[in-house]
XYZ file of C-alpha atoms in Angstrom:
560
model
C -21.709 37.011 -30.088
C -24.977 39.303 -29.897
C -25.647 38.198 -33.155
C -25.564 34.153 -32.463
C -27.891 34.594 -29.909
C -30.435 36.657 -31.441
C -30.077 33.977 -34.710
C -30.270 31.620 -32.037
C -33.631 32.751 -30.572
C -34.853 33.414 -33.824
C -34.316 29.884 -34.925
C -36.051 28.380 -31.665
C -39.029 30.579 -32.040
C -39.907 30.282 -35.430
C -39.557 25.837 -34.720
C -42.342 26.545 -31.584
C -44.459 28.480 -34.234
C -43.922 25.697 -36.623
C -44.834 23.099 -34.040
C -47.508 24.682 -32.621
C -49.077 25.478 -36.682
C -48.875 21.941 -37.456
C -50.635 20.954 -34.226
C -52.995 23.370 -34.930
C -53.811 22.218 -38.513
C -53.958 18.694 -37.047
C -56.982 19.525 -34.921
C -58.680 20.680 -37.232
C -58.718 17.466 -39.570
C -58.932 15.471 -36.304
C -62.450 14.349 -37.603
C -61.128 11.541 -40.420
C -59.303 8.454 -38.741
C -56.889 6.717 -40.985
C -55.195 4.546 -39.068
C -54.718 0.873 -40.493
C -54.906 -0.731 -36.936
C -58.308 0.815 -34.958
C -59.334 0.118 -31.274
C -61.466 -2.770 -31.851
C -61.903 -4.307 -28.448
C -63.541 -4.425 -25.042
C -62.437 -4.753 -21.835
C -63.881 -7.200 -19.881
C -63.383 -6.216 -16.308
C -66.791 -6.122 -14.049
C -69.078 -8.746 -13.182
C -66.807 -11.702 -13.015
C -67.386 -14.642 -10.324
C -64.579 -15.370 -8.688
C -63.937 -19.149 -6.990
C -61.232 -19.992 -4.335
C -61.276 -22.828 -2.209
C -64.567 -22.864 -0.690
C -65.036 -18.870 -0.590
C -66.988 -17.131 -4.018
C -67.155 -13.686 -4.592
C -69.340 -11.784 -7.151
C -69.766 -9.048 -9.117
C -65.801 -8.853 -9.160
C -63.613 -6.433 -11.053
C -60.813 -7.021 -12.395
C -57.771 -7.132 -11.922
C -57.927 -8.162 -8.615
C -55.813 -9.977 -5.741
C -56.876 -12.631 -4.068
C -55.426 -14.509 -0.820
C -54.594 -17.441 -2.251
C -51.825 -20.287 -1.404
C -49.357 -20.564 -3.954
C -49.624 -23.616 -6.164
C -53.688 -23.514 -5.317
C -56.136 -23.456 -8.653
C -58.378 -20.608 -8.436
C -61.040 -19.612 -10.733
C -62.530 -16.413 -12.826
C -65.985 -16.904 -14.377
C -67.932 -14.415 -17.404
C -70.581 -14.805 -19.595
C -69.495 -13.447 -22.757
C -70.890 -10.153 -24.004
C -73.211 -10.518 -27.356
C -70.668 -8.694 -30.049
C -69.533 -8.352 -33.663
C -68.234 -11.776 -34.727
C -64.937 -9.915 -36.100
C -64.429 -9.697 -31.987
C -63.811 -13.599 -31.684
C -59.860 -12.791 -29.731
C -59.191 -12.833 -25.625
C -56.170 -11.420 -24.649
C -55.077 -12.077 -21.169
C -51.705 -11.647 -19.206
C -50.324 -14.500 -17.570
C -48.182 -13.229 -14.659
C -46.041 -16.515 -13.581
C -49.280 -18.419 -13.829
C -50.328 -21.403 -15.614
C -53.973 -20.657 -17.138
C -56.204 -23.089 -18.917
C -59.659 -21.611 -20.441
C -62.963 -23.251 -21.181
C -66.031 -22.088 -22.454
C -69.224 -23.686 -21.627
C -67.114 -26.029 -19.896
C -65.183 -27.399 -22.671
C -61.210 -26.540 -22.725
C -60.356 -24.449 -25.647
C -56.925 -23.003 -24.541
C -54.231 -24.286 -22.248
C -51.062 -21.966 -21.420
C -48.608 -24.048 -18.767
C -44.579 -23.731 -18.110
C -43.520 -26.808 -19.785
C -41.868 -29.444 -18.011
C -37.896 -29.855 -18.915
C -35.567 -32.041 -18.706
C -31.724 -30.989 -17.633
C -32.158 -27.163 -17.087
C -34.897 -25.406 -15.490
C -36.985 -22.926 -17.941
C -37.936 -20.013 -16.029
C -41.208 -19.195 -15.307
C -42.487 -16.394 -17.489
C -44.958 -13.454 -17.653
C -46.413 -13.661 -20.344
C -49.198 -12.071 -23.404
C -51.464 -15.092 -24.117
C -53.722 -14.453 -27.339
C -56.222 -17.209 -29.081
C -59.398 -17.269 -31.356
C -62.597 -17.878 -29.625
C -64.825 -20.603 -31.300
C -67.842 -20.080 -33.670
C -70.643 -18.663 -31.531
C -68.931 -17.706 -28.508
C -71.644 -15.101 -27.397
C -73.671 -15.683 -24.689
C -71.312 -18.706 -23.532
C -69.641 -18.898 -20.090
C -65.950 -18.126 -20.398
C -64.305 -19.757 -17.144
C -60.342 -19.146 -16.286
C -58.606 -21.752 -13.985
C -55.355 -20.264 -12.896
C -52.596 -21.360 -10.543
C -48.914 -19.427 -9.443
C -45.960 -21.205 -7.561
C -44.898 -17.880 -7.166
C -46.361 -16.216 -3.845
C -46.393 -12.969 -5.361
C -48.576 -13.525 -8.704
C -50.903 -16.475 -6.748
C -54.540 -15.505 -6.728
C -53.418 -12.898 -9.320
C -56.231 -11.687 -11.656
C -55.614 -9.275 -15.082
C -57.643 -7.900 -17.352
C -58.989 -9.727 -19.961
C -59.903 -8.306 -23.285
C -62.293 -9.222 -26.157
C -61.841 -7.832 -29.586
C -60.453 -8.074 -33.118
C -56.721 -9.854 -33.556
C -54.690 -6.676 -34.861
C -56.898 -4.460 -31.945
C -54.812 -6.742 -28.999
C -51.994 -6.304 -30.559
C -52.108 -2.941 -30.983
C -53.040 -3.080 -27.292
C -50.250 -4.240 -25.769
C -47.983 -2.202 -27.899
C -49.915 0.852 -27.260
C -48.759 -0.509 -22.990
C -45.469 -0.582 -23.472
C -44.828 2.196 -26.108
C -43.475 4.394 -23.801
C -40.861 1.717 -22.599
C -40.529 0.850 -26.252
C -39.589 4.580 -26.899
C -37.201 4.531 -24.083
C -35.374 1.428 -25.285
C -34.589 2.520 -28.713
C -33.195 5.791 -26.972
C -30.990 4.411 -24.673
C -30.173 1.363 -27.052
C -28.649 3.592 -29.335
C -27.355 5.860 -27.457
C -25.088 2.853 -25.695
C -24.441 1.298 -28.961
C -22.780 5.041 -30.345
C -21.223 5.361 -26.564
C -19.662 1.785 -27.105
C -18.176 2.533 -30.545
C -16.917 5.756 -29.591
C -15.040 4.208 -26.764
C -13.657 1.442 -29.299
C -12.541 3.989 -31.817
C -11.610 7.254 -29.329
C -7.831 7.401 -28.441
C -8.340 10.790 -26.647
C -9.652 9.055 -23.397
C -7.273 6.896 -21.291
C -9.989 4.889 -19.545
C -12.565 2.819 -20.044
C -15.857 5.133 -18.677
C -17.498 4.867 -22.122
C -17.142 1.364 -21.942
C -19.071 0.804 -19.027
C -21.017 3.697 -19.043
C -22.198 2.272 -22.751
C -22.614 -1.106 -21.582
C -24.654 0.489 -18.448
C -26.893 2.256 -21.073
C -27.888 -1.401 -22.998
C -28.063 -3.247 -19.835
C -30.768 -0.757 -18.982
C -32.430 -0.400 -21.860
C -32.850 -4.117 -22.414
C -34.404 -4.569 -19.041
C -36.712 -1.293 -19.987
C -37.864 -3.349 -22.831
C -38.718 -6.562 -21.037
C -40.464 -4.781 -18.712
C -42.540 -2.994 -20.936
C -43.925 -6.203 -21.939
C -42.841 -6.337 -25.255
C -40.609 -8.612 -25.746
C -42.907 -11.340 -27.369
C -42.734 -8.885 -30.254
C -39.403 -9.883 -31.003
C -38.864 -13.495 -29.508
C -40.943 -16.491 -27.962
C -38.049 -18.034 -25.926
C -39.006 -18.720 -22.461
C -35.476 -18.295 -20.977
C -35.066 -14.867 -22.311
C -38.885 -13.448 -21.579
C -38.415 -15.325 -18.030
C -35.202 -14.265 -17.362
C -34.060 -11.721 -18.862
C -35.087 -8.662 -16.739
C -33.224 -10.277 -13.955
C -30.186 -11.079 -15.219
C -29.802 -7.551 -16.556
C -30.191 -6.233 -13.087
C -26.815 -7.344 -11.499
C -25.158 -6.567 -15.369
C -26.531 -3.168 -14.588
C -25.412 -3.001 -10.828
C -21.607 -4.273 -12.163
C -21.018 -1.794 -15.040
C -22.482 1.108 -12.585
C -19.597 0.182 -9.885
C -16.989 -0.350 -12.634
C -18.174 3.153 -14.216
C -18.171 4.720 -10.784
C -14.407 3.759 -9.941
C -13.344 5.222 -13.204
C -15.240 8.479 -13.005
C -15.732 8.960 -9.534
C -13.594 8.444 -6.927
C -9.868 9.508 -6.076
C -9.006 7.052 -3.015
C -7.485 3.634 -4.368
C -9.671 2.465 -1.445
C -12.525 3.611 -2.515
C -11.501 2.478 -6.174
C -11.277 -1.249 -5.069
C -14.441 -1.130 -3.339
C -15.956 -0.348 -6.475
C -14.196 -2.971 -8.004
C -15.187 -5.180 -5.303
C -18.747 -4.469 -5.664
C -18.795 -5.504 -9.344
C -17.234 -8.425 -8.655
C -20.320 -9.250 -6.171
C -22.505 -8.692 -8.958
C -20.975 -10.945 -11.471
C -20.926 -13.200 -8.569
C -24.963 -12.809 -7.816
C -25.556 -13.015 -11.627
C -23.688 -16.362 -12.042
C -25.347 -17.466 -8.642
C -28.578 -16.256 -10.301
C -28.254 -18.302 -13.408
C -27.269 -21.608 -11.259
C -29.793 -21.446 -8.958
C -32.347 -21.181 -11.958
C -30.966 -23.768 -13.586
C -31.229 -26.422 -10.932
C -34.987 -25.641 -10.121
C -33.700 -24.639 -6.561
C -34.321 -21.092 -6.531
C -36.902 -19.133 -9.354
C -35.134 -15.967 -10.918
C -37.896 -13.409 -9.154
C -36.892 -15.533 -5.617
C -33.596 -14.425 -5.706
C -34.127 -11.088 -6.859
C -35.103 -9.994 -3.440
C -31.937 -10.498 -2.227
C -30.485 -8.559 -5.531
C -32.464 -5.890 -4.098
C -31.334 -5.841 -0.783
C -27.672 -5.718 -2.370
C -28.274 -2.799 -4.306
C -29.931 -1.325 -1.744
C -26.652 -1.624 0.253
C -24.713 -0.917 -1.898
C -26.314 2.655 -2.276
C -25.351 3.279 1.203
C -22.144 2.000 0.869
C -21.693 4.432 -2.523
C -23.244 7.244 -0.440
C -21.182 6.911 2.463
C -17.460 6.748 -0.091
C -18.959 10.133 -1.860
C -19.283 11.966 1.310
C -15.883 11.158 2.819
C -14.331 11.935 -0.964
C -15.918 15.258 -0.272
C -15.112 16.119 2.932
C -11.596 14.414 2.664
C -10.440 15.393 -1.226
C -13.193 18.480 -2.049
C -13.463 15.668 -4.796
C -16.157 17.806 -7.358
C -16.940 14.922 -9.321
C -17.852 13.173 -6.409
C -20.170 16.983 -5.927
C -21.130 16.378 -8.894
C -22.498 12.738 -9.503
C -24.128 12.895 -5.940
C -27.058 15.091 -7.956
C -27.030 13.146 -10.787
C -27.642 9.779 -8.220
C -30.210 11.946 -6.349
C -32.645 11.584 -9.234
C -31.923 7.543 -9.696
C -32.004 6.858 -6.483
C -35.140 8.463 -5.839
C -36.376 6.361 -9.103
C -34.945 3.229 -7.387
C -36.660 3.310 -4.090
C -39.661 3.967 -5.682
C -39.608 1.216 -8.302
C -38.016 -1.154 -5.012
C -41.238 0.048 -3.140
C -43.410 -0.925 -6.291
C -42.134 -4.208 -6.241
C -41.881 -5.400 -2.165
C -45.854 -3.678 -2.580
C -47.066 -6.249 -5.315
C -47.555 -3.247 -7.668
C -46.122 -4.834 -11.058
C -48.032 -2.763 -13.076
C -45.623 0.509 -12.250
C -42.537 -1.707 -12.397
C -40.242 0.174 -14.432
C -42.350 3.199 -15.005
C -40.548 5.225 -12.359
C -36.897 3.628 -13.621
C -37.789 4.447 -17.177
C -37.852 8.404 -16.090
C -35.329 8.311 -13.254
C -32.708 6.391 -15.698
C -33.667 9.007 -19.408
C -32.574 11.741 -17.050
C -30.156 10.072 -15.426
C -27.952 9.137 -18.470
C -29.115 12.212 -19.982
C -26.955 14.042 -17.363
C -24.135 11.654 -17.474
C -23.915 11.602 -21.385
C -23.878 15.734 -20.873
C -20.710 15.034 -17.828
C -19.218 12.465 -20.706
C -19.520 15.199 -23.339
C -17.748 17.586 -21.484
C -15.014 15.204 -19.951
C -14.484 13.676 -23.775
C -14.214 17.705 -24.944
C -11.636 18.526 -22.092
C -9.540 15.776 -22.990
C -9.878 16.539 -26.779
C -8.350 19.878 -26.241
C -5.828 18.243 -23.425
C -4.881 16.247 -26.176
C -4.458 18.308 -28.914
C -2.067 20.281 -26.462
C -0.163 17.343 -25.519
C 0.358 16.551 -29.475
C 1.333 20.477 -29.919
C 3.846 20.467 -27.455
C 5.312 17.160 -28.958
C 5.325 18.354 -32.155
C 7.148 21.481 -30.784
C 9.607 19.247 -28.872
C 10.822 17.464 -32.324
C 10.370 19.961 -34.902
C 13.356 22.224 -35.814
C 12.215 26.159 -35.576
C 13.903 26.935 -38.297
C 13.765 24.559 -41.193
C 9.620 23.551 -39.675
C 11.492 19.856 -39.959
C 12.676 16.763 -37.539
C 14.986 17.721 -34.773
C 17.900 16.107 -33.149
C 15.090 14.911 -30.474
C 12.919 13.011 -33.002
C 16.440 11.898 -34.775
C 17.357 10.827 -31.548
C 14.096 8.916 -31.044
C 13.761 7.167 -34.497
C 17.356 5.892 -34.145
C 16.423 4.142 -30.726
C 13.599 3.155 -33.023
C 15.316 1.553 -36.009
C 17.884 0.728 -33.537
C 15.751 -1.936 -31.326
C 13.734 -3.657 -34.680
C 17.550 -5.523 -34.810
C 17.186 -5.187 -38.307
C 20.318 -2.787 -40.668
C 19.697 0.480 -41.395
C 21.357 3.554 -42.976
C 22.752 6.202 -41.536
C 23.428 9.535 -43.658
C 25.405 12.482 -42.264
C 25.331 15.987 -44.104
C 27.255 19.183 -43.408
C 26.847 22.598 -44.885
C 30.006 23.974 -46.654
C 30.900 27.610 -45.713
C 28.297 28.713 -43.735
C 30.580 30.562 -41.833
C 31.281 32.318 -45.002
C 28.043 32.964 -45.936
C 27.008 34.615 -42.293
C 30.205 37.018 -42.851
C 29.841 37.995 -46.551
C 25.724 37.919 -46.608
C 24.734 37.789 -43.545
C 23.018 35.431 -41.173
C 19.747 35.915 -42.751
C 21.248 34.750 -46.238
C 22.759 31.759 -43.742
C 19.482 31.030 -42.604
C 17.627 30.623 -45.812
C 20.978 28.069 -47.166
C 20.180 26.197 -43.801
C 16.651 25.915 -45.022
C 17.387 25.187 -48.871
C 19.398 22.040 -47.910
C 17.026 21.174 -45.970
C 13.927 21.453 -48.526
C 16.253 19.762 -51.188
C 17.041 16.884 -49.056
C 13.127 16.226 -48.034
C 12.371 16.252 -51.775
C 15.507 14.123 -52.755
C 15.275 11.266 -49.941
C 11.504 11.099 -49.435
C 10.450 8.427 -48.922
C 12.872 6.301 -48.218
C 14.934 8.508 -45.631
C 13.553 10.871 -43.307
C 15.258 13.913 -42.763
C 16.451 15.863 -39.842
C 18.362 18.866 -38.524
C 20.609 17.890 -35.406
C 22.825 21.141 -35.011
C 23.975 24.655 -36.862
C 24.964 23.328 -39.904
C 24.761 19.695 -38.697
C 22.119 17.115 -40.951
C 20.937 13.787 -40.346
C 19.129 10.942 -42.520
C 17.778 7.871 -41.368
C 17.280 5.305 -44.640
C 15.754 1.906 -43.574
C 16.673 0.581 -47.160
C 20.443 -0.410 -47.160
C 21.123 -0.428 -50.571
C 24.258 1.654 -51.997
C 22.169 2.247 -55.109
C 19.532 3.661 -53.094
C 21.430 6.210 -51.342
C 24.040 7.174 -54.183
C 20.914 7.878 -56.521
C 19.115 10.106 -53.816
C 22.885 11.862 -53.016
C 23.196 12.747 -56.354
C 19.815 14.070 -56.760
C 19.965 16.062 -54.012
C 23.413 18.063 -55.062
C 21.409 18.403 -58.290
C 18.723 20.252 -56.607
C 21.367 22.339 -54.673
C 23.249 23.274 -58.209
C 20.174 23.895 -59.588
C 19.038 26.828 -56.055
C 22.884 27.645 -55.918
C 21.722 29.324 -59.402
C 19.741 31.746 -58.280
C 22.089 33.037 -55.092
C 25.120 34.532 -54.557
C 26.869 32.096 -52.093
C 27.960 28.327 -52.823
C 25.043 25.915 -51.486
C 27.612 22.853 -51.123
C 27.461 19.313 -48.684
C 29.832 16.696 -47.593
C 27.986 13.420 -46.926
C 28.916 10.780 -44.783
C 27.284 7.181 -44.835
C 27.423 3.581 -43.829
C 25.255 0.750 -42.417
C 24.336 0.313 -38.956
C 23.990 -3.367 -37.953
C 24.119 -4.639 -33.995
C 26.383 -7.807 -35.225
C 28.996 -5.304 -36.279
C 28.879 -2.263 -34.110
C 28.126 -3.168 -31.013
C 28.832 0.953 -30.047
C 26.441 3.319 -30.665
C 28.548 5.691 -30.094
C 31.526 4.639 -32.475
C 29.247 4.095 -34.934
C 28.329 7.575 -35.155
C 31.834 8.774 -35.140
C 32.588 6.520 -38.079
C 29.787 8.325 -40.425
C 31.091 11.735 -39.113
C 34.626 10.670 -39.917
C 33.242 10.029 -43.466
C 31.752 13.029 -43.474
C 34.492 15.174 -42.709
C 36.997 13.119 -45.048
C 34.087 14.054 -47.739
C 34.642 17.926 -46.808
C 38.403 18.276 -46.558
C 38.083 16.333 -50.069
C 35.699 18.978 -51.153
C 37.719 22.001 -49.839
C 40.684 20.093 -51.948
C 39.079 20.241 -54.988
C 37.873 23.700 -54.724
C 41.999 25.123 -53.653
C 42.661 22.996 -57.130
C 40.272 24.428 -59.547
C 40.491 28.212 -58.081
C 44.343 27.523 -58.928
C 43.707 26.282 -62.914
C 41.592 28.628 -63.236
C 43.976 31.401 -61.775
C 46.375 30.305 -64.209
């Protein structure tokens, strides 16, 4: 053990020195730039002229907020720096706003939420990007915005100037963090979900949820890192996508909760309960949306009011788990929660404040460490069950193995009849006996007995496999379950088998000697288990008094 640790330490401390060499050598070269996208761009944020209703303001910087009527035009005016001609792009975030530009008074760019027929398209935040005309230096660039949506009207952003691949490289630079969270908790749901799909060593279905939790969250990391126009230019799924994920998230949470969590059935329904609510808010969600009545960010204020809720409510069913059951899980998850929850009020208070540029940020920290514990909890539940399990099999393999012969048992013979027995279909039944074994326990001992028990045995295995499987059910008792019927079968594998014990009779001093009894078991024609079984044994024993026969016959020729 002493020696694991120190390898241990060694191995951590010579990856720091490695890390810290390479970031050493990297300073050093930190002179040459070879990156194929550069920063390229400006940022146009002071001196803009800002005009609403009959009030201007100058010398504005952006972004800004002004008071402003939702659904009222409002304006943002800038003469256009004299730059490189390379830096002919503008790069602007809509935030639910329509926005059409003009320079020198002359409309060169027009971004507005389309008008649909049948099904309402959301409105959208969105990146809007477009090529400046020829000698665009020097020329006023005027933006005419306008928001239904109280909280984005008389909403300014930045605006930026600058070469194509520099904006892009922009907003991905943004949302890279988000971006870096995604792919982290994207995959780590995705390997979560297939464990729980492949895993028989867990009885319920906390990997499930707690995988689908993971993607649910991740997705709506990604769409609120802004970078979702990397991958798609639907409007429904930009618009809409960061709310619908929000009650998916809230459901899985409640369904993972009553699975990991809690001990009362009460408190287990309520769970259940609560993710029925938030199916119910998602599909109320969706309608809403769809009819123009209500806009997805509308609603969502009552979505947060429900989850706000239901954190009391999930706060208040820990506490009485732990003062009523000294439930430890419920110990347990109550720190885990303390870190989300802290990440939840503070991304609730970002968004009730207006502050959309920190939605997410605090959820993106709160919810890595968050499923970083629970993965950790998941680990260690999957590993308890593992070895639960592998205990469970043990003891089941002790209860049908025979301890002497390592083989089946009258338990598992007893099982795989019921088996055979309710498919309805014939099988055969094969009963064996060991000759003289009282004769070989007096004249060689029970040792010598022992290893004859455990010959037949090995020399029936090898004979009937694999169409019979094998089994002892008493002292010198055998059993052999055949699902083939046919006589040829079973008379070629009987014969085999007494070859085998000729051939190990050889090379002992006692006779190594069966009778066999045999027949078909069909439910038409015994309808008795019971009499069936006698039957075979009846065969058996005929077969052995036949046996003992023929051996009082030739000891007497040869006698003579």
């Amino acid at each position: 053990m002493k020696i694991e640790k120190r390898s241990k330490r060694i191995v951590i401390s010579l990856m720091v020195l490695f890390i810290l060499t390479v970031l050493f050598l990297a300073s050093a070269n930190s002179e040459e730039d070879l990156r194929i996208v550069g920063e390229n761009s400006i940022i146009l944020s002071d001196n803009w002229t800002i005009r609403y209703g009959d009030s201007q303001e100058q010398a504005v910087r952006l972004p800004v907020d002004l008071d402003v009527e939702p659904g009222t035009a409002y304006e943002a005016l800038i003469v256009l720096p004299n730059v490189a001609n390379q830096l002919d792009y503008l790069l602007l975030r809509a935030s639910m706003q329509d926005v059409v530009v003009y320079l020198d008074d002359q409309e060169i760019h027009r971004a507005e939420k389309p008008e649909t027929q049948g099904i309402v398209s959301p409105v959208a935040s969105t990146w809007i990007m477009f090529k400046l005309p020829r000698d665009f230096q020097g020329k006023t660039l005027k933006l005419v915005l306008k928001s239904d949506i109280a909280a984005f009207s008389g909403h300014i952003n930045k605006v930026i100037l600058g070469e194509d691949s520099s904006l892009i490289y922009y907003v991905f630079k943004q949302g890279f963090s988000g971006f870096i969270v995604f792919l982290v908790l994207f995959t780590m749901g995705l390997l979560v979900i297939l464990f729980s799909i492949l895993s028989k060593s867990v009885a319920d279905n906390r990997f499930l949820y707690l995988g689908l939790l993971v993607i649910a969250t991740s997705i709506w990391i990604l769409s609120e890192a802004r970078l979702l126009q990397f991958f798609m230019g639907n409007r429904y799924i930009i618009g809409g996508i960061s709310y619908l994920m929000v009650p998916l998230m809230g459901s899985f949470f409640s369904l993972y909760a009553k699975e990991t969590i809690f001990v009362e059935q009460r408190n287990k329904r309520l769970m259940q309960l609560m993710a029925w609510l938030y199916l119910f808010l998602l599909i109320a969600t969706m309608i809403l949306q769809g009819f123009g009545i209500s806009a997805f960010i509308e609603t969502m204020n009552i979505m947060f009011v429900v989850i706000f809720v239901n954190v009391i409510v999930f706060a208040l069913l820990m506490g009485s788990e732990l003062v009523k059951q000294k439930n430890q899980n419920a110990k347990q998850f109550f720190k885990y929660m303390s870190v989300l929850s802290i990440s939840v009020i503070l991304e609730g208070i970002a968004f009730f404040t207006n502050h959309f540029d920190y939605t997410s940020v605090f959820l993106r920290i709160g919810s890595l460490i968050f499923f970083g514990l629970l993965l950790t909890d998941s680990y260690l539940y999957f590993k308890r069950s593992l070895q639960s399990q592998k205990e469970r099999d043990l003891y089941e393999a002790l209860a049908y193995k025979d301890v002497l012969t390592g083989g089946n048992n009258r338990a598992a013979f007893e099982r795989d009849f019921e088996i055979l027995r309710n498919k309805e279909v014939p099988f055969r039944l094969v009963l064996l006996d060991l000759n003289e074994l009282k004769y070989i326990n007096d004249n060689y001992g029970h040792g010598s007995g022992d290893d004859a028990l455990k010959t037949l045995y090995t020399m029936m295995h090898d004979a009937f496999m694999p169409e019979g499987v094998c089994y002892r059910v008493g002292g010198d008792e055998f059993a052999i379950l055949m699902e083939s019927t046919e006589k040829t079968t079973v008379k070629l594998s009987i014969l085999q088998m007494r070859k085998y014990l000729k051939r190990a009779e050889s090379h002992v001093e006692y006779p190594l000697e069966v009778a066999i009894g045999t027949d078909v078991y069909d439910a038409k024609t015994w309808s008795n288990l019971t009499k069936f079984y006698h039957h075979v044994d009846q065969q058996m024993y005929a077969d052995k008094l036949e046996r003992k026969q023929m051996r009082k016959t030739k000891f007497a020729i040869e006698v003579q």
